[in-house]
Amino acid sequence: KRVGRVGGQHQGAAMRSLILLLVISSVSFGTVECAEKPPSDVVVLDEDNFDRLTQEGVWFVNFYAPWCGHCKRMMPVWEKAGSDMINSGIKFAKVDADAETDIQERYKIQAYPTFKVIDGKKVTDYKGDHQADSFIRFAKEYLENRQKKPSG
């Protein structure tokens, strides 16, 4: 019986160590999973704010679907371009066109991702590369051409 007791004491200590290790592991993994995303300079547009926000200013909009692999891979590129163009005169935005079906239908989105500049009632399709410098160059050129045109 004494041997069983000694073995039981060792098993209890081992069990406490294992439980402690599991608790520490779950806490450290939990902090990684719960880390907040950094704030984004890209505006999320949806049914509630789309018309109100896009009626003023120039908007470069990424119409995407969350299940689209290419959309997922290029979203950090879009975020970088949006951050680089903050306070430039053109706002970068994104619309989950899979969820926002009214907006998707209104702008005739057939493929993901699709990029459009919305400037009041004027809509311009973007057909360039999906690279940050290409988005930025297009946005800057759009703004330059817009300023050259006489208002009237």
Tab-separated table of N, CA, C and O in Angstrom, residues 39-134:
chain	number	residue	atom	x	y	z
A	39	PRO	N	-5.910	49.358	-36.653
A	39	PRO	CA	-6.947	50.146	-37.311
A	39	PRO	C	-6.614	50.304	-38.798
A	39	PRO	O	-5.459	50.369	-39.179
A	40	SER	N	-7.643	50.366	-39.612
A	40	SER	CA	-7.460	50.434	-41.062
A	40	SER	C	-7.825	51.816	-41.584
A	40	SER	O	-8.740	52.465	-41.083
A	41	ASP	N	-7.105	52.234	-42.620
A	41	ASP	CA	-7.437	53.484	-43.298
A	41	ASP	C	-8.427	53.249	-44.427
A	41	ASP	O	-8.858	54.191	-45.086
A	42	VAL	N	-8.778	51.985	-44.664
A	42	VAL	CA	-9.757	51.622	-45.689
A	42	VAL	C	-11.131	51.575	-45.021
A	42	VAL	O	-11.326	50.896	-44.028
A	43	VAL	N	-12.067	52.325	-45.592
A	43	VAL	CA	-13.415	52.435	-45.026
A	43	VAL	C	-14.254	51.231	-45.450
A	43	VAL	O	-14.245	50.850	-46.624
A	44	VAL	N	-14.962	50.641	-44.497
A	44	VAL	CA	-15.878	49.545	-44.807
A	44	VAL	C	-17.229	50.158	-45.166
A	44	VAL	O	-17.840	50.862	-44.359
A	45	LEU	N	-17.659	49.902	-46.399
A	45	LEU	CA	-18.954	50.408	-46.853
A	45	LEU	C	-19.966	49.265	-46.855
A	45	LEU	O	-19.631	48.135	-47.205
A	46	ASP	N	-21.206	49.603	-46.471
A	46	ASP	CA	-22.284	48.621	-46.469
A	46	ASP	C	-23.593	49.329	-46.782
A	46	ASP	O	-23.602	50.527	-47.084
A	47	GLU	N	-24.683	48.595	-46.731
A	47	GLU	CA	-25.999	49.173	-47.049
A	47	GLU	C	-26.323	50.396	-46.186
A	47	GLU	O	-26.987	51.318	-46.644
A	48	ASP	N	-25.859	50.384	-44.947
A	48	ASP	CA	-26.189	51.471	-44.024
A	48	ASP	C	-25.453	52.771	-44.319
A	48	ASP	O	-25.958	53.843	-44.005
A	49	ASN	N	-24.249	52.708	-44.890
A	49	ASN	CA	-23.473	53.939	-45.043
A	49	ASN	C	-23.038	54.239	-46.472
A	49	ASN	O	-22.526	55.319	-46.748
A	50	PHE	N	-23.227	53.314	-47.401
A	50	PHE	CA	-22.690	53.463	-48.754
A	50	PHE	C	-23.149	54.755	-49.427
A	50	PHE	O	-22.327	55.570	-49.848
A	51	ASP	N	-24.458	54.956	-49.574
A	51	ASP	CA	-24.972	56.130	-50.287
A	51	ASP	C	-24.590	57.431	-49.590
A	51	ASP	O	-24.175	58.398	-50.242
A	52	ARG	N	-24.702	57.439	-48.285
A	52	ARG	CA	-24.396	58.655	-47.520
A	52	ARG	C	-22.932	59.049	-47.688
A	52	ARG	O	-22.619	60.228	-47.925
A	53	LEU	N	-22.024	58.085	-47.594
A	53	LEU	CA	-20.596	58.414	-47.657
A	53	LEU	C	-20.119	58.695	-49.075
A	53	LEU	O	-19.343	59.632	-49.290
A	54	THR	N	-20.571	57.925	-50.041
A	54	THR	CA	-20.044	58.082	-51.400
A	54	THR	C	-20.649	59.255	-52.159
A	54	THR	O	-20.187	59.576	-53.258
A	55	GLN	N	-21.632	59.922	-51.581
A	55	GLN	CA	-22.192	61.079	-52.279
A	55	GLN	C	-21.253	62.288	-52.235
A	55	GLN	O	-21.416	63.225	-53.007
A	56	GLU	N	-20.262	62.235	-51.358
A	56	GLU	CA	-19.290	63.338	-51.275
A	56	GLU	C	-17.888	62.808	-51.471
A	56	GLU	O	-17.507	61.786	-50.885
A	57	GLY	N	-17.125	63.491	-52.275
A	57	GLY	CA	-15.732	63.124	-52.472
A	57	GLY	C	-15.549	62.030	-53.503
A	57	GLY	O	-16.484	61.603	-54.184
A	58	VAL	N	-14.309	61.582	-53.618
A	58	VAL	CA	-13.930	60.546	-54.572
A	58	VAL	C	-13.573	59.290	-53.781
A	58	VAL	O	-12.810	59.347	-52.817
A	59	TRP	N	-14.107	58.160	-54.238
A	59	TRP	CA	-13.922	56.887	-53.546
A	59	TRP	C	-13.364	55.847	-54.507
A	59	TRP	O	-13.881	55.679	-55.616
A	60	PHE	N	-12.324	55.162	-54.086
A	60	PHE	CA	-11.766	54.029	-54.826
A	60	PHE	C	-12.213	52.797	-54.048
A	60	PHE	O	-11.789	52.577	-52.903
A	61	VAL	N	-13.112	52.007	-54.643
A	61	VAL	CA	-13.803	50.949	-53.914
A	61	VAL	C	-13.412	49.562	-54.429
A	61	VAL	O	-13.419	49.317	-55.640
A	62	ASN	N	-13.099	48.691	-53.490
A	62	ASN	CA	-12.792	47.290	-53.747
A	62	ASN	C	-14.047	46.486	-53.415
A	62	ASN	O	-14.453	46.410	-52.266
A	63	PHE	N	-14.668	45.901	-54.441
A	63	PHE	CA	-15.813	45.016	-54.254
A	63	PHE	C	-15.247	43.598	-54.186
A	63	PHE	O	-14.675	43.118	-55.171
A	64	TYR	N	-15.374	42.948	-53.047
A	64	TYR	CA	-14.749	41.648	-52.830
A	64	TYR	C	-15.749	40.659	-52.244
A	64	TYR	O	-16.869	41.022	-51.871
A	65	ALA	N	-15.326	39.397	-52.188
A	65	ALA	CA	-16.097	38.351	-51.511
A	65	ALA	C	-15.161	37.672	-50.511
A	65	ALA	O	-14.009	37.382	-50.849
A	66	PRO	N	-15.612	37.450	-49.287
A	66	PRO	CA	-14.735	36.883	-48.259
A	66	PRO	C	-14.242	35.475	-48.573
A	66	PRO	O	-13.206	35.057	-48.076
A	67	TRP	N	-14.944	34.739	-49.425
A	67	TRP	CA	-14.540	33.376	-49.780
A	67	TRP	C	-13.548	33.343	-50.939
A	67	TRP	O	-12.977	32.304	-51.262
A	68	CYS	N	-13.320	34.472	-51.578
A	68	CYS	CA	-12.454	34.558	-52.764
A	68	CYS	C	-10.980	34.549	-52.344
A	68	CYS	O	-10.533	35.460	-51.641
A	69	GLY	N	-10.251	33.533	-52.778
A	69	GLY	CA	-8.836	33.412	-52.410
A	69	GLY	C	-7.998	34.587	-52.877
A	69	GLY	O	-7.159	35.095	-52.135
A	70	HIS	N	-8.210	35.051	-54.116
A	70	HIS	CA	-7.437	36.191	-54.616
A	70	HIS	C	-7.755	37.453	-53.805
A	70	HIS	O	-6.861	38.237	-53.495
A	71	CYS	N	-9.031	37.615	-53.442
A	71	CYS	CA	-9.422	38.777	-52.625
A	71	CYS	C	-8.682	38.773	-51.290
A	71	CYS	O	-8.195	39.801	-50.835
A	72	LYS	N	-8.610	37.596	-50.670
A	72	LYS	CA	-7.928	37.468	-49.380
A	72	LYS	C	-6.445	37.800	-49.506
A	72	LYS	O	-5.886	38.511	-48.669
A	73	ARG	N	-5.812	37.288	-50.567
A	73	ARG	CA	-4.374	37.509	-50.746
A	73	ARG	C	-4.041	38.958	-51.049
A	73	ARG	O	-2.999	39.450	-50.641
A	74	MET	N	-4.923	39.646	-51.781
A	74	MET	CA	-4.586	41.023	-52.151
A	74	MET	C	-5.111	42.079	-51.189
A	74	MET	O	-4.748	43.237	-51.305
A	75	MET	N	-5.901	41.686	-50.194
A	75	MET	CA	-6.443	42.678	-49.254
A	75	MET	C	-5.347	43.452	-48.517
A	75	MET	O	-5.467	44.675	-48.364
A	76	PRO	N	-4.242	42.826	-48.071
A	76	PRO	CA	-3.172	43.622	-47.446
A	76	PRO	C	-2.569	44.652	-48.412
A	76	PRO	O	-2.157	45.734	-47.990
A	77	VAL	N	-2.556	44.328	-49.689
A	77	VAL	CA	-2.063	45.272	-50.706
A	77	VAL	C	-3.007	46.473	-50.788
A	77	VAL	O	-2.575	47.630	-50.852
A	78	TRP	N	-4.303	46.192	-50.778
A	78	TRP	CA	-5.318	47.255	-50.809
A	78	TRP	C	-5.204	48.128	-49.553
A	78	TRP	O	-5.274	49.350	-49.627
A	79	GLU	N	-5.025	47.488	-48.402
A	79	GLU	CA	-4.875	48.220	-47.140
A	79	GLU	C	-3.650	49.139	-47.190
A	79	GLU	O	-3.703	50.284	-46.746
A	80	LYS	N	-2.547	48.643	-47.734
A	80	LYS	CA	-1.325	49.454	-47.843
A	80	LYS	C	-1.555	50.658	-48.743
A	80	LYS	O	-1.190	51.783	-48.409
A	81	ALA	N	-2.193	50.418	-49.887
A	81	ALA	CA	-2.474	51.529	-50.802
A	81	ALA	C	-3.377	52.562	-50.120
A	81	ALA	O	-3.142	53.771	-50.221
A	82	GLY	N	-4.391	52.083	-49.405
A	82	GLY	CA	-5.287	53.001	-48.693
A	82	GLY	C	-4.562	53.813	-47.641
A	82	GLY	O	-4.807	55.015	-47.489
A	83	SER	N	-3.641	53.182	-46.928
A	83	SER	CA	-2.861	53.901	-45.911
A	83	SER	C	-1.927	54.914	-46.549
A	83	SER	O	-1.777	56.034	-46.062
A	84	ASP	N	-1.304	54.528	-47.659
A	84	ASP	CA	-0.391	55.441	-48.351
A	84	ASP	C	-1.118	56.646	-48.931
A	84	ASP	O	-0.523	57.706	-49.110
A	85	MET	N	-2.398	56.499	-49.231
A	85	MET	CA	-3.164	57.580	-49.869
A	85	MET	C	-4.058	58.343	-48.885
A	85	MET	O	-4.878	59.153	-49.313
A	86	ILE	N	-3.887	58.104	-47.603
A	86	ILE	CA	-4.706	58.797	-46.610
A	86	ILE	C	-4.526	60.311	-46.778
A	86	ILE	O	-3.434	60.789	-47.040
A	87	ASN	N	-5.602	61.049	-46.699
A	87	ASN	CA	-5.600	62.519	-46.847
A	87	ASN	C	-5.113	62.988	-48.211
A	87	ASN	O	-4.596	64.089	-48.339
A	88	SER	N	-5.301	62.165	-49.249
A	88	SER	CA	-4.836	62.520	-50.594
A	88	SER	C	-5.927	63.146	-51.446
A	88	SER	O	-5.648	63.682	-52.512
A	89	GLY	N	-7.171	63.026	-50.997
A	89	GLY	CA	-8.274	63.512	-51.805
A	89	GLY	C	-9.093	62.379	-52.403
A	89	GLY	O	-10.101	62.625	-53.059
A	90	ILE	N	-8.639	61.141	-52.198
A	90	ILE	CA	-9.408	59.979	-52.645
A	90	ILE	C	-9.449	58.991	-51.474
A	90	ILE	O	-8.433	58.721	-50.846
A	91	LYS	N	-10.638	58.519	-51.177
A	91	LYS	CA	-10.797	57.601	-50.045
A	91	LYS	C	-10.832	56.172	-50.562
A	91	LYS	O	-11.539	55.884	-51.527
A	92	PHE	N	-10.090	55.294	-49.921
A	92	PHE	CA	-10.111	53.882	-50.271
A	92	PHE	C	-11.154	53.184	-49.399
A	92	PHE	O	-11.254	53.460	-48.210
A	93	ALA	N	-11.924	52.304	-50.029
A	93	ALA	CA	-12.994	51.619	-49.311
A	93	ALA	C	-13.110	50.187	-49.823
A	93	ALA	O	-12.520	49.824	-50.845
A	94	LYS	N	-13.879	49.386	-49.070
A	94	LYS	CA	-14.148	48.016	-49.492
A	94	LYS	C	-15.596	47.677	-49.174
A	94	LYS	O	-16.171	48.177	-48.201
A	95	VAL	N	-16.166	46.836	-50.036
A	95	VAL	CA	-17.544	46.381	-49.878
A	95	VAL	C	-17.543	44.864	-49.992
A	95	VAL	O	-17.050	44.312	-50.985
A	96	ASP	N	-18.091	44.191	-49.003
A	96	ASP	CA	-18.303	42.751	-49.092
A	96	ASP	C	-19.519	42.568	-50.002
A	96	ASP	O	-20.652	42.566	-49.558
A	97	ALA	N	-19.244	42.450	-51.292
A	97	ALA	CA	-20.324	42.400	-52.284
A	97	ALA	C	-21.127	41.111	-52.188
A	97	ALA	O	-22.265	41.055	-52.663
A	98	ASP	N	-20.576	40.100	-51.582
A	98	ASP	CA	-21.301	38.855	-51.374
A	98	ASP	C	-22.425	39.059	-50.352
A	98	ASP	O	-23.497	38.486	-50.480
A	99	ALA	N	-22.178	39.899	-49.356
A	99	ALA	CA	-23.179	40.198	-48.323
A	99	ALA	C	-24.073	41.368	-48.723
A	99	ALA	O	-25.262	41.378	-48.409
A	100	GLU	N	-23.494	42.343	-49.394
A	100	GLU	CA	-24.224	43.570	-49.755
A	100	GLU	C	-24.747	43.423	-51.176
A	100	GLU	O	-24.279	44.069	-52.118
A	101	THR	N	-25.759	42.569	-51.349
A	101	THR	CA	-26.222	42.210	-52.690
A	101	THR	C	-26.862	43.371	-53.444
A	101	THR	O	-26.748	43.443	-54.665
A	102	ASP	N	-27.512	44.304	-52.753
A	102	ASP	CA	-28.104	45.454	-53.444
A	102	ASP	C	-27.014	46.305	-54.091
A	102	ASP	O	-27.159	46.748	-55.236
A	103	ILE	N	-25.934	46.535	-53.363
A	103	ILE	CA	-24.816	47.312	-53.907
A	103	ILE	C	-24.164	46.526	-55.047
A	103	ILE	O	-23.855	47.094	-56.106
A	104	GLN	N	-23.977	45.231	-54.851
A	104	GLN	CA	-23.368	44.377	-55.871
A	104	GLN	C	-24.172	44.433	-57.170
A	104	GLN	O	-23.608	44.576	-58.252
A	105	GLU	N	-25.477	44.374	-57.077
A	105	GLU	CA	-26.323	44.419	-58.272
A	105	GLU	C	-26.325	45.797	-58.913
A	105	GLU	O	-26.257	45.925	-60.135
A	106	ARG	N	-26.376	46.839	-58.096
A	106	ARG	CA	-26.404	48.203	-58.615
A	106	ARG	C	-25.148	48.522	-59.430
A	106	ARG	O	-25.211	49.201	-60.448
A	107	TYR	N	-24.002	48.030	-58.985
A	107	TYR	CA	-22.737	48.309	-59.674
A	107	TYR	C	-22.326	47.176	-60.611
A	107	TYR	O	-21.223	47.179	-61.147
A	108	LYS	N	-23.242	46.216	-60.824
A	108	LYS	CA	-23.053	45.132	-61.788
A	108	LYS	C	-21.733	44.388	-61.578
A	108	LYS	O	-20.983	44.149	-62.524
A	109	ILE	N	-21.479	44.008	-60.332
A	109	ILE	CA	-20.260	43.279	-59.993
A	109	ILE	C	-20.447	41.826	-60.424
A	109	ILE	O	-21.339	41.137	-59.937
A	110	GLN	N	-19.600	41.373	-61.343
A	110	GLN	CA	-19.687	40.015	-61.886
A	110	GLN	C	-18.539	39.121	-61.431
A	110	GLN	O	-18.634	37.906	-61.540
A	111	ALA	N	-17.437	39.731	-60.987
A	111	ALA	CA	-16.247	38.966	-60.596
A	111	ALA	C	-15.599	39.640	-59.398
A	111	ALA	O	-15.815	40.831	-59.150
A	112	TYR	N	-14.819	38.869	-58.675
A	112	TYR	CA	-14.142	39.380	-57.480
A	112	TYR	C	-12.637	39.206	-57.626
A	112	TYR	O	-12.202	38.186	-58.140
A	113	PRO	N	-11.875	40.164	-57.170
A	113	PRO	CA	-12.304	41.499	-56.768
A	113	PRO	C	-12.552	42.383	-57.984
A	113	PRO	O	-11.984	42.157	-59.050
A	114	THR	N	-13.410	43.376	-57.826
A	114	THR	CA	-13.667	44.403	-58.833
A	114	THR	C	-13.421	45.749	-58.171
A	114	THR	O	-13.840	45.972	-57.039
A	115	PHE	N	-12.742	46.630	-58.897
A	115	PHE	CA	-12.384	47.944	-58.359
A	115	PHE	C	-13.025	49.027	-59.209
A	115	PHE	O	-12.971	48.966	-60.445
A	116	LYS	N	-13.602	50.017	-58.545
A	116	LYS	CA	-14.242	51.134	-59.240
A	116	LYS	C	-13.970	52.424	-58.479
A	116	LYS	O	-13.907	52.423	-57.251
A	117	VAL	N	-13.825	53.509	-59.231
A	117	VAL	CA	-13.779	54.839	-58.631
A	117	VAL	C	-15.187	55.400	-58.720
A	117	VAL	O	-15.809	55.398	-59.784
A	118	ILE	N	-15.692	55.850	-57.591
A	118	ILE	CA	-17.016	56.471	-57.528
A	118	ILE	C	-16.810	57.942	-57.186
A	118	ILE	O	-16.257	58.277	-56.142
A	119	ASP	N	-17.228	58.787	-58.121
A	119	ASP	CA	-17.035	60.233	-58.008
A	119	ASP	C	-18.383	60.885	-58.265
A	119	ASP	O	-18.722	61.232	-59.397
A	120	GLY	N	-19.182	60.985	-57.185
A	120	GLY	CA	-20.550	61.465	-57.351
A	120	GLY	C	-21.329	60.449	-58.162
A	120	GLY	O	-21.410	59.280	-57.810
A	121	LYS	N	-21.857	60.872	-59.291
A	121	LYS	CA	-22.621	59.981	-60.179
A	121	LYS	C	-21.719	59.275	-61.189
A	121	LYS	O	-22.148	58.352	-61.872
A	122	LYS	N	-20.479	59.718	-61.310
A	122	LYS	CA	-19.549	59.139	-62.281
A	122	LYS	C	-18.861	57.908	-61.678
A	122	LYS	O	-18.333	57.960	-60.575
A	123	VAL	N	-18.869	56.805	-62.428
A	123	VAL	CA	-18.229	55.561	-61.987
A	123	VAL	C	-17.208	55.160	-63.047
A	123	VAL	O	-17.523	55.082	-64.235
A	124	THR	N	-15.971	54.917	-62.606
A	124	THR	CA	-14.882	54.541	-63.506
A	124	THR	C	-14.343	53.187	-63.076
A	124	THR	O	-13.992	52.998	-61.910
A	125	ASP	N	-14.258	52.264	-64.040
A	125	ASP	CA	-13.701	50.940	-63.752
A	125	ASP	C	-12.185	51.000	-63.702
A	125	ASP	O	-11.556	51.697	-64.502
A	126	TYR	N	-11.599	50.248	-62.781
A	126	TYR	CA	-10.143	50.086	-62.705
A	126	TYR	C	-9.804	48.737	-63.304
A	126	TYR	O	-10.337	47.713	-62.886
A	127	LYS	N	-8.903	48.725	-64.285
A	127	LYS	CA	-8.534	47.484	-64.973
A	127	LYS	C	-7.052	47.162	-64.826
A	127	LYS	O	-6.547	46.287	-65.498
A	128	GLY	N	-6.348	47.871	-63.947
A	128	GLY	CA	-4.908	47.697	-63.818
A	128	GLY	C	-4.499	46.527	-62.937
A	128	GLY	O	-5.319	45.710	-62.516
A	129	ASP	N	-3.197	46.483	-62.674
A	129	ASP	CA	-2.612	45.448	-61.817
A	129	ASP	C	-3.126	45.571	-60.387
A	129	ASP	O	-3.492	46.660	-59.946
A	130	HIS	N	-3.071	44.473	-59.686
A	130	HIS	CA	-3.498	44.445	-58.283
A	130	HIS	C	-2.282	44.588	-57.370
A	130	HIS	O	-2.025	43.750	-56.508
A	131	GLN	N	-1.554	45.679	-57.561
A	131	GLN	CA	-0.377	46.001	-56.754
A	131	GLN	C	-0.579	47.383	-56.137
A	131	GLN	O	-1.211	48.249	-56.746
A	132	ALA	N	-0.028	47.586	-54.958
A	132	ALA	CA	-0.224	48.858	-54.254
A	132	ALA	C	0.209	50.040	-55.109
A	132	ALA	O	-0.513	51.040	-55.211
A	133	ASP	N	1.385	49.951	-55.748
A	133	ASP	CA	1.859	51.089	-56.539
A	133	ASP	C	0.953	51.359	-57.744
A	133	ASP	O	0.769	52.509	-58.150
A	134	SER	N	0.350	50.320	-58.304
A	134	SER	CA	-0.580	50.507	-59.424
A	134	SER	C	-1.865	51.190	-58.969
A	134	SER	O	-2.369	52.091	-59.648
